[in-house]
């Protein structure tokens, strides 16, 4: 084989190997990037979106309990919770990424729910009341009868 023939062979071999390996490389990357990495030991979330929704709910629940302890009643709106615990003004916005917040507050109780834009196994709905237990459902909006998040 001549020198130029060897070069052409190497170039063709390199192209063949790189194009045949490309689908495999992108498949490995896709599988790696879609695998959820838990944020802490015992994390019940199945995706980054769920982790953010659950974190938001925990902040609201803690803020409500702090508010109730300070004022002897729960906040009746999310805006009332601003500066209670770590609840910020920005958190009043009900659009939370892949989720929408629903909040109904009374002086003696509250209901908080997080509904995903598209519900699936990685975007479950969540529900909580003043007892602080977060419930979840994979198929429909969560409610008090839905299983508690483990």
Coordinates of N, CA, C and O in Angstrom, one line a residue:
X1 N 0.9 -1.2 0.0 CA 0.0 0.0 0.0 C 0.9 1.2 0.0 O 1.9 1.3 0.7
X2 N 0.5 2.2 -0.8 CA 1.3 3.5 -0.9 C 1.0 4.3 0.3 O 0.1 4.1 1.0
X3 N 1.9 5.4 0.5 CA 1.7 6.3 1.6 C 0.4 7.0 1.5 O -0.4 7.2 2.5
X4 N 0.0 7.5 0.3 CA -1.3 8.2 0.1 C -2.4 7.2 0.3 O -3.5 7.6 0.8
X5 N -2.3 6.0 -0.1 CA -3.3 5.0 0.1 C -3.5 4.7 1.5 O -4.7 4.5 2.0
X6 N -2.5 4.6 2.3 CA -2.6 4.4 3.8 C -3.3 5.6 4.4 O -4.1 5.4 5.3
X7 N -3.0 6.8 4.0 CA -3.7 8.0 4.5 C -5.1 8.0 4.3 O -6.0 8.2 5.1
X8 N -5.5 7.6 3.0 CA -6.9 7.6 2.6 C -7.6 6.5 3.5 O -8.7 6.7 4.0
X9 N -7.0 5.3 3.6 CA -7.5 4.3 4.4 C -7.8 4.7 5.9 O -8.8 4.4 6.4
X10 N -6.8 5.4 6.5 CA -6.9 5.9 7.8 C -8.1 6.9 8.0 O -8.9 6.8 8.9
X11 N -8.2 7.8 7.0 CA -9.2 8.8 7.0 C -10.6 8.1 6.9 O -11.5 8.4 7.6
X12 N -10.7 7.2 6.0 CA -12.0 6.5 5.8 C -12.3 5.7 7.0 O -13.5 5.7 7.5
X13 N -11.4 5.0 7.6 CA -11.6 4.2 8.8 C -12.0 5.1 10.0 O -12.9 4.8 10.7
X14 N -11.4 6.2 10.1 CA -11.7 7.2 11.1 C -13.1 7.7 11.0 O -13.9 7.8 11.9
X15 N -13.5 8.0 9.7 CA -14.9 8.5 9.5 C -15.9 7.4 9.8 O -16.9 7.7 10.4
X16 N -15.6 6.2 9.4 CA -16.5 5.1 9.6 C -16.7 4.9 11.1 O -17.8 4.7 11.6
X17 N -15.6 4.8 11.8 CA -15.7 4.6 13.3 C -16.4 5.8 14.0 O -17.2 5.5 14.9
X18 N -16.1 7.0 13.6 CA -16.7 8.1 14.3 C -18.2 8.2 14.0 O -19.0 8.5 14.9
X19 N -18.7 7.9 12.8 CA -20.1 8.0 12.5 C -20.8 6.8 13.0 O -22.0 7.0 13.5
X20 N -20.2 5.7 13.1 CA -20.9 4.5 13.7 C -21.0 4.6 15.2 O -21.9 4.1 15.8
X21 N -20.1 5.3 15.8 CA -20.1 5.4 17.3 C -20.9 6.6 17.7 O -21.3 6.7 18.9
X22 N -21.3 7.5 16.8 CA -22.0 8.7 17.2 C -23.4 8.4 17.8 O -23.7 8.9 18.9
X23 N -24.2 7.5 17.2 CA -25.5 7.2 17.8 C -25.3 6.6 19.2 O -26.0 6.9 20.1
X24 N -24.3 5.7 19.4 CA -24.0 5.1 20.7 C -23.6 6.2 21.7 O -24.1 6.2 22.8
X25 N -22.8 7.1 21.3 CA -22.3 8.2 22.2 C -23.5 9.1 22.6 O -23.7 9.4 23.8
X26 N -24.4 9.4 21.7 CA -25.5 10.3 22.0 C -26.5 9.5 22.9 O -27.2 10.1 23.7
X27 N -26.7 8.2 22.7 CA -27.6 7.4 23.5 C -27.1 7.4 24.9 O -27.8 7.5 25.9
X28 N -25.8 7.1 25.1 CA -25.2 7.1 26.5 C -25.4 8.5 27.1 O -25.8 8.6 28.3
X29 N -25.1 9.6 26.4 CA -25.3 10.9 26.9 C -26.8 11.1 27.3 O -27.1 11.7 28.4
X30 N -27.7 10.7 26.5 CA -29.1 10.9 26.8 C -29.5 10.2 28.0 O -30.3 10.7 28.8
X31 N -29.1 8.9 28.1 CA -29.4 8.1 29.3 C -28.8 8.7 30.6 O -29.5 8.8 31.6
X32 N -27.6 9.2 30.5 CA -27.0 9.8 31.7 C -27.6 11.0 32.1 O -27.9 11.3 33.3
X33 N -28.0 11.9 31.1 CA -28.5 13.2 31.5 C -30.0 13.1 32.0 O -30.5 14.0 32.7
X34 N -30.7 12.0 31.6 CA -32.1 11.9 32.0 C -32.2 11.2 33.4 O -33.3 11.1 33.9
X35 N -31.2 10.7 33.9 CA -31.2 10.0 35.2 C -31.2 11.0 36.3 O -30.3 11.7 36.4
X36 N -32.2 11.0 37.1 CA -32.3 11.9 38.2 C -31.3 11.6 39.3 O -31.2 10.4 39.7
X37 N -30.6 12.6 39.8 CA -29.7 12.4 40.9 C -30.3 13.0 42.2 O -30.6 14.2 42.2
X38 N -30.6 12.1 43.2 CA -31.3 12.6 44.4 C -30.5 13.7 45.0 O -29.3 13.8 45.0
X39 N -31.2 14.7 45.6 CA -30.6 15.9 46.2 C -30.2 15.6 47.6 O -29.4 16.4 48.2
X40 N -30.7 14.6 48.3 CA -30.3 14.2 49.7 C -30.8 12.8 49.9 O -31.5 12.2 49.2
X41 N -30.2 12.2 51.0 CA -30.6 10.8 51.3 C -32.1 10.7 51.6 O -32.7 11.6 52.3
X42 N -32.8 9.8 50.9 CA -34.2 9.6 51.1 C -35.0 10.6 50.2 O -36.3 10.7 50.4
X43 N -34.4 11.3 49.3 CA -35.1 12.2 48.4 C -36.2 11.4 47.7 O -35.9 10.5 46.9
X44 N -37.5 11.8 47.8 CA -38.6 11.1 47.1 C -38.8 11.6 45.7 O -39.7 11.0 45.0
X45 N -38.2 12.6 45.3 CA -38.4 13.2 43.9 C -37.9 12.2 42.9 O -37.0 11.4 43.1
X46 N -38.5 12.3 41.7 CA -38.2 11.5 40.6 C -37.5 12.3 39.5 O -37.1 11.7 38.4
X47 N -37.5 13.6 39.6 CA -36.9 14.5 38.6 C -36.5 15.8 39.3 O -36.9 16.1 40.4
X48 N -35.7 16.6 38.6 CA -35.4 17.9 39.1 C -36.6 18.8 39.3 O -36.7 19.5 40.2
X49 N -37.6 18.7 38.4 CA -38.8 19.4 38.5 C -39.6 19.1 39.8 O -40.1 19.9 40.5
X50 N -39.6 17.8 40.0 CA -40.3 17.3 41.3 C -39.5 17.8 42.5 O -40.1 18.2 43.5
X51 N -38.2 17.7 42.4 CA -37.4 18.2 43.6 C -37.7 19.7 43.9 O -37.9 20.1 45.0
X52 N -37.8 20.5 42.8 CA -38.1 21.9 43.0 C -39.5 22.1 43.6 O -39.7 22.9 44.5
X53 N -40.5 21.3 43.1 CA -41.8 21.5 43.6 C -41.9 21.1 45.0 O -42.6 21.8 45.8
X54 N -41.3 20.0 45.4 CA -41.3 19.5 46.8 C -40.6 20.5 47.7 O -41.1 20.8 48.8
X55 N -39.5 21.1 47.2 CA -38.8 22.0 48.0 C -39.6 23.3 48.3 O -39.7 23.8 49.4
X56 N -40.3 23.7 47.2 CA -41.2 24.9 47.3 C -42.3 24.6 48.4 O -42.6 25.4 49.3
X57 N -42.9 23.4 48.3 CA -44.0 23.0 49.3 C -43.4 23.0 50.7 O -44.1 23.5 51.6
X58 N -42.2 22.5 50.9 CA -41.7 22.5 52.2 C -41.4 23.9 52.8 O -41.7 24.2 54.0
X59 N -41.0 24.8 51.9 CA -40.8 26.2 52.3 C -42.1 26.8 52.7 O -42.3 27.5 53.8
X60 N -43.2 26.6 51.9 CA -44.5 27.2 52.2 C -45.1 26.6 53.5 O -45.5 27.3 54.4
X61 N -44.9 25.3 53.7 CA -45.5 24.7 54.9 C -44.7 25.2 56.2 O -45.4 25.5 57.2
X62 N -43.4 25.3 56.1 CA -42.6 25.8 57.2 C -43.0 27.3 57.5 O -43.2 27.7 58.6
X63 N -43.2 28.1 56.4 CA -43.5 29.5 56.6 C -44.9 29.6 57.2 O -45.1 30.5 58.1
X64 N -45.8 28.8 56.8 CA -47.2 28.8 57.4 C -47.2 28.5 58.9 O -47.8 29.1 59.7
X65 N -46.4 27.4 59.2 CA -46.3 27.1 60.6 C -45.7 28.2 61.5 O -46.1 28.5 62.6
X66 N -44.6 28.8 60.9 CA -44.0 29.9 61.6 C -45.0 31.1 61.7 O -45.1 31.7 62.8
X67 N -45.7 31.4 60.7 CA -46.7 32.5 60.6 C -47.8 32.2 61.7 O -48.1 33.1 62.5
X68 N -48.3 31.0 61.7 CA -49.3 30.6 62.7 C -48.8 30.8 64.1 O -49.5 31.2 65.0
X69 N -47.6 30.4 64.4 CA -47.0 30.5 65.7 C -46.9 32.0 66.1 O -47.1 32.3 67.3
X70 N -46.5 32.8 65.2 CA -46.3 34.2 65.4 C -47.6 35.0 65.6 O -47.8 35.9 66.5
X71 N -48.6 34.7 64.7 CA -49.8 35.5 64.7 C -51.1 34.8 65.2 O -52.2 35.3 65.1
X72 N -50.9 33.6 65.6 CA -52.0 32.7 66.1 C -53.1 32.4 65.0 O -54.2 32.2 65.3
X73 N -52.7 32.5 63.7 CA -53.6 32.1 62.6 C -52.7 31.9 61.4 O -51.6 32.4 61.3
X74 N -53.2 31.1 60.4 CA -52.4 30.9 59.2 C -52.6 32.1 58.2 O -53.6 32.9 58.3
X75 N -51.7 32.3 57.3 CA -51.8 33.3 56.3 C -52.9 32.9 55.3 O -53.0 31.7 55.1
X76 N -53.6 33.9 54.9 CA -54.7 33.5 53.9 C -54.3 33.7 52.5 O -55.1 33.4 51.6
X77 N -53.1 34.2 52.2 CA -52.6 34.3 50.9 C -51.1 34.1 50.9 O -50.4 34.2 51.9
X78 N -50.5 33.8 49.8 CA -49.1 33.6 49.7 C -48.4 34.9 49.9 O -47.3 34.9 50.5
X79 N -48.9 36.0 49.5 CA -48.3 37.3 49.7 C -48.1 37.6 51.2 O -47.1 38.2 51.6
X80 N -49.0 37.2 52.0 CA -48.9 37.4 53.5 C -47.7 36.6 54.1 O -47.2 37.0 55.1
X81 N -47.2 35.6 53.4 CA -46.1 34.8 53.9 C -44.8 35.4 53.6 O -43.8 34.9 54.1
X82 N -44.7 36.4 52.8 CA -43.4 37.0 52.4 C -42.7 37.4 53.7 O -43.3 38.0 54.6
X83 N -41.4 37.0 53.8 CA -40.5 37.2 55.0 C -40.9 36.3 56.2 O -40.3 36.5 57.2
X84 N -41.8 35.4 56.0 CA -42.0 34.4 57.0 C -41.1 33.2 56.7 O -41.3 32.6 55.7
X85 N -40.2 33.0 57.6 CA -39.2 31.9 57.3 C -38.4 32.3 56.1 O -38.0 33.5 55.9
X86 N -38.2 31.4 55.1 CA -37.4 31.7 53.9 C -38.3 32.0 52.7 O -37.8 31.9 51.6
X87 N -39.6 32.3 52.9 CA -40.5 32.6 51.9 C -40.3 34.0 51.4 O -40.3 35.0 52.1
X88 N -40.0 34.1 50.1 CA -39.6 35.4 49.5 C -40.8 36.0 48.6 O -41.7 35.2 48.2
X89 N -40.7 37.2 48.3 CA -41.7 37.9 47.4 C -41.7 37.2 46.0 O -42.8 37.0 45.5
X90 N -40.6 36.7 45.5 CA -40.6 36.0 44.2 C -41.4 34.7 44.3 O -41.9 34.3 43.3
X91 N -41.5 34.1 45.4 CA -42.2 32.9 45.6 C -43.7 33.0 45.5 O -44.4 32.0 45.5
X92 N -44.3 34.2 45.5 CA -45.7 34.4 45.4 C -46.2 34.0 44.0 O -47.3 33.6 43.9
X93 N -45.4 34.2 43.0 CA -45.7 33.8 41.6 C -46.1 32.3 41.6 O -45.3 31.5 42.0
X94 N -47.3 32.0 41.1 CA -47.8 30.6 41.1 C -47.1 29.8 40.0 O -47.3 28.5 40.0
X95 N -46.4 30.4 39.1 CA -45.7 29.6 38.0 C -44.4 29.2 38.5 O -43.5 30.1 38.6
X96 N -44.2 27.9 38.8 CA -43.0 27.4 39.3 C -42.4 26.4 38.4 O -42.4 25.2 38.6
X97 N -41.9 26.9 37.2 CA -41.2 26.0 36.3 C -42.3 25.1 35.6 O -43.2 25.5 35.0
X98 N -42.1 23.8 35.8 CA -43.0 22.8 35.2 C -44.3 22.7 36.0 O -45.2 21.9 35.6
X99 N -44.5 23.4 37.1 CA -45.6 23.3 38.0 C -46.3 24.6 38.2 O -45.7 25.7 38.1
X100 N -47.6 24.5 38.6 CA -48.4 25.6 38.9 C -48.9 25.5 40.4 O -49.4 24.4 40.7
X101 N -48.8 26.5 41.2 CA -49.2 26.5 42.6 C -50.6 26.8 42.7 O -51.1 27.8 42.1
X102 N -51.3 26.2 43.6 CA -52.7 26.5 44.0 C -52.6 26.6 45.5 O -52.2 25.7 46.2
X103 N -53.1 27.8 46.1 CA -53.1 28.0 47.5 C -54.4 28.5 48.0 O -54.9 29.5 47.4
X104 N -55.0 27.9 49.0 CA -56.2 28.4 49.6 C -56.0 28.5 51.1 O -55.8 27.4 51.7
X105 N -56.0 29.7 51.6 CA -55.7 29.8 53.0 C -56.9 30.4 53.8 O -57.6 31.2 53.3
X106 N -57.1 29.8 55.0 CA -58.1 30.3 56.0 C -57.3 30.6 57.2 O -56.2 30.2 57.4
X107 N -57.9 31.3 58.2 CA -57.3 31.6 59.4 C -56.9 30.3 60.2 O -55.9 30.3 60.9
X108 N -57.7 29.2 60.0 CA -57.5 28.0 60.8 C -56.9 26.8 60.0 O -56.7 25.7 60.5
X109 N -56.7 27.0 58.7 CA -56.2 25.9 57.9 C -55.7 26.5 56.5 O -55.9 27.7 56.2
X110 N -55.1 25.6 55.8 CA -54.7 26.0 54.4 C -54.5 24.7 53.6 O -54.3 23.6 54.1
X111 N -54.6 24.9 52.3 CA -54.4 23.8 51.3 C -53.5 24.3 50.2 O -53.6 25.4 49.7
X112 N -52.4 23.5 50.0 CA -51.4 23.9 49.0 C -51.3 22.7 48.0 O -51.2 21.6 48.4
X113 N -51.3 23.0 46.7 CA -51.1 22.0 45.7 C -50.2 22.4 44.6 O -50.1 23.6 44.3
X114 N -49.5 21.5 44.0 CA -48.6 21.7 42.9 C -49.1 20.8 41.8 O -49.1 19.6 41.9
X115 N -49.5 21.4 40.7 CA -49.9 20.6 39.5 C -49.0 20.8 38.4 O -48.7 21.9 38.0
X116 N -48.5 19.7 37.8 CA -47.5 19.8 36.7 C -48.3 20.2 35.4 O -49.4 19.9 35.2
X117 N -47.5 20.8 34.5 CA -48.1 21.1 33.2 C -48.4 19.9 32.4 O -49.5 19.8 31.7
X118 N -47.6 18.9 32.5 CA -47.8 17.6 31.9 C -47.5 16.5 32.9 O -46.4 16.3 33.3
X119 N -48.5 15.8 33.3 CA -48.4 14.8 34.4 C -47.9 13.5 33.8 O -48.5 13.0 32.9
X120 N -46.8 12.9 34.4 CA -46.3 11.6 34.1 C -45.5 11.1 35.3 O -45.6 11.7 36.4
X121 N -44.8 10.0 35.1 CA -44.1 9.4 36.2 C -43.0 10.3 36.9 O -42.7 10.2 38.0
X122 N -42.5 11.2 36.1 CA -41.5 12.2 36.6 C -42.1 13.5 37.0 O -41.3 14.4 37.4
X123 N -43.4 13.7 36.8 CA -44.1 15.0 37.1 C -45.4 14.6 37.8 O -46.5 14.8 37.2
X124 N -45.3 14.2 39.0 CA -46.5 13.8 39.8 C -47.1 15.1 40.3 O -46.4 16.1 40.5
X125 N -48.4 15.1 40.7 CA -49.0 16.2 41.4 C -48.8 16.0 42.9 O -48.6 14.9 43.4
X126 N -48.8 17.2 43.6 CA -48.6 17.2 45.1 C -49.7 18.0 45.8 O -50.2 18.9 45.2
X127 N -49.9 17.6 47.0 CA -51.0 18.3 47.8 C -50.6 18.2 49.3 O -50.0 17.3 49.7
X128 N -50.9 19.3 50.0 CA -50.6 19.4 51.4 C -51.6 20.3 52.1 O -52.1 21.2 51.5
X129 N -51.8 20.0 53.4 CA -52.7 20.8 54.2 C -51.9 21.2 55.4 O -50.7 20.9 55.5
X130 N -52.5 21.8 56.4 CA -51.8 22.3 57.6 C -51.2 21.3 58.4 O -50.4 21.6 59.3
X131 N -51.5 20.0 58.2 CA -50.9 18.9 59.0 C -49.4 18.7 58.5 O -48.6 18.0 59.1
X132 N -49.0 19.3 57.4 CA -47.7 19.3 56.9 C -47.3 18.0 56.1 O -46.2 17.9 55.5
X133 N -48.3 17.1 55.9 CA -48.0 15.9 55.1 C -48.2 16.2 53.6 O -49.2 16.8 53.2
X134 N -47.2 15.8 52.8 CA -47.3 16.0 51.4 C -47.8 14.7 50.7 O -47.2 13.7 50.9
X135 N -48.9 14.8 50.0 CA -49.5 13.7 49.3 C -49.1 13.8 47.8 O -48.9 14.9 47.3
X136 N -49.1 12.7 47.1 CA -48.8 12.7 45.7 C -49.7 11.8 44.9 O -50.2 10.8 45.4
X137 N -49.8 12.1 43.6 CA -50.6 11.2 42.7 C -49.9 11.3 41.3 O -49.6 12.4 40.9
X138 N -49.8 10.1 40.7 CA -49.1 10.0 39.4 C -50.1 10.2 38.2 O -49.8 10.7 37.1
X139 N -51.4 10.0 38.5 CA -52.4 9.9 37.4 C -53.4 11.1 37.4 O -54.0 11.4 36.4
X140 N -53.6 11.7 38.5 CA -54.6 12.8 38.6 C -54.1 13.8 39.7 O -53.1 13.6 40.4
X141 N -54.8 15.0 39.8 CA -54.4 15.9 40.9 C -54.5 15.3 42.2 O -55.4 14.6 42.6
X142 N -53.4 15.4 43.0 CA -53.3 14.8 44.3 C -54.3 15.5 45.3 O -54.7 16.7 45.1
X143 N -54.8 14.8 46.3 CA -55.7 15.3 47.3 C -55.4 14.6 48.6 O -54.4 13.9 48.7
X144 N -56.2 14.9 49.6 CA -55.9 14.4 51.0 C -56.0 12.8 51.0 O -55.4 12.2 51.9
X145 N -56.6 12.2 50.0 CA -56.7 10.7 50.0 C -55.6 10.1 49.2 O -55.4 8.9 49.2
X146 N -54.7 10.9 48.6 CA -53.6 10.4 47.8 C -52.5 9.9 48.8 O -52.4 10.4 49.9
X147 N -51.7 9.0 48.4 CA -50.6 8.5 49.2 C -49.6 9.6 49.7 O -49.4 10.6 48.9
X148 N -49.1 9.5 50.9 CA -48.2 10.4 51.4 C -46.8 10.2 50.8 O -46.4 9.0 50.6
X149 N -46.1 11.2 50.4 CA -44.8 11.1 49.9 C -43.9 10.5 50.9 O -43.8 10.9 52.1
X150 N -43.1 9.5 50.5 CA -42.2 8.8 51.5 C -40.9 9.5 51.4 O -40.3 9.9 50.5

